[in-house]
Coordinates of C-alpha atoms in Angstrom, one line a residue:
X1 CA -25.9 -13.3 23.6
X2 CA -25.1 -9.6 23.6
X3 CA -21.6 -8.4 24.4
X4 CA -20.4 -4.9 25.3
X5 CA -17.2 -4.2 23.5
X6 CA -15.2 -1.0 23.7
X7 CA -12.9 -0.3 20.7
X8 CA -10.4 2.4 21.0
X9 CA -10.1 4.1 17.6
X10 CA -7.7 6.8 18.7
X11 CA -4.5 6.6 16.8
X12 CA -1.5 5.5 18.8
X13 CA 1.1 8.3 19.3
X14 CA 3.7 8.1 16.6
X15 CA 6.7 7.8 19.0
X16 CA 5.0 5.6 21.6
X17 CA 6.7 2.4 20.5
X18 CA 10.1 4.0 20.5
X19 CA 9.5 5.5 24.0
X20 CA 8.4 2.1 25.3
X21 CA 11.5 0.4 23.8
X22 CA 13.8 3.1 25.3
X23 CA 12.1 2.9 28.7
X24 CA 12.5 -0.9 28.7
X25 CA 16.2 -0.6 27.8
X26 CA 16.7 2.0 30.6
X27 CA 15.0 -0.3 33.1
X28 CA 17.2 -3.2 32.0
X29 CA 20.3 -1.0 32.4
X30 CA 19.2 0.0 35.9
X31 CA 18.9 -3.7 36.9
X32 CA 22.4 -4.4 35.5
X33 CA 23.7 -1.4 37.4
X34 CA 22.2 -2.6 40.6
X35 CA 23.7 -6.1 40.1
X36 CA 27.1 -4.6 39.2
X37 CA 27.1 -2.4 42.3
X38 CA 26.1 -5.4 44.5
X39 CA 28.8 -7.6 42.9
X40 CA 31.5 -4.9 43.3
X41 CA 32.2 -4.3 39.6
X42 CA 34.9 -1.9 38.6
X43 CA 34.0 1.8 39.0
X44 CA 34.6 2.4 35.3
X45 CA 31.8 -0.1 34.4
X46 CA 29.4 1.4 37.0
X47 CA 30.2 4.9 35.7
X48 CA 29.5 3.8 32.1
X49 CA 26.2 2.3 33.0
X50 CA 25.2 5.5 34.9
X51 CA 26.1 7.5 31.9
X52 CA 24.1 5.3 29.6
X53 CA 21.1 5.5 31.9
X54 CA 21.3 9.3 32.0
X55 CA 21.6 9.5 28.2
X56 CA 18.6 7.2 27.8
X57 CA 16.5 9.3 30.2
X58 CA 17.4 12.5 28.2
X59 CA 16.4 10.8 24.9
X60 CA 13.1 9.6 26.4
X61 CA 12.3 13.2 27.5
X62 CA 13.1 14.5 24.0
X63 CA 10.8 11.9 22.5
X64 CA 8.0 13.0 24.7
X65 CA 8.6 16.6 23.7
X66 CA 8.6 15.7 20.1
X67 CA 5.4 13.7 20.5
X68 CA 3.8 16.8 22.1
X69 CA 4.8 18.9 19.0
X70 CA 3.4 16.3 16.7
X71 CA 0.2 16.3 18.6
X72 CA 0.0 20.1 18.6
X73 CA 0.6 20.2 14.8
X74 CA -2.1 17.6 14.2
X75 CA -4.6 19.6 16.3
X76 CA -3.7 22.7 14.3
X77 CA -4.3 20.9 11.0
X78 CA -7.6 19.5 12.2
X79 CA -8.6 23.0 13.3
X80 CA -7.8 24.4 9.8
X81 CA -10.2 22.0 8.0

């Protein structure tokens, strides 16, 4: 029997795992925030969660920017060879 198999040999971006972990953490924090708002948690807790979510979002954006720089440098190095 003959099977058609596609194998992706492209290297995974260096920061991809970190970005995924941070995104999952941010989504979990958003769920906690929604639950806290629904349950009527103190404003200080809600404000803290909102602050954490905003910080995680900024970190994720910086990781994407760093990954773009890494990719650009790799392309430049390949172009020099």
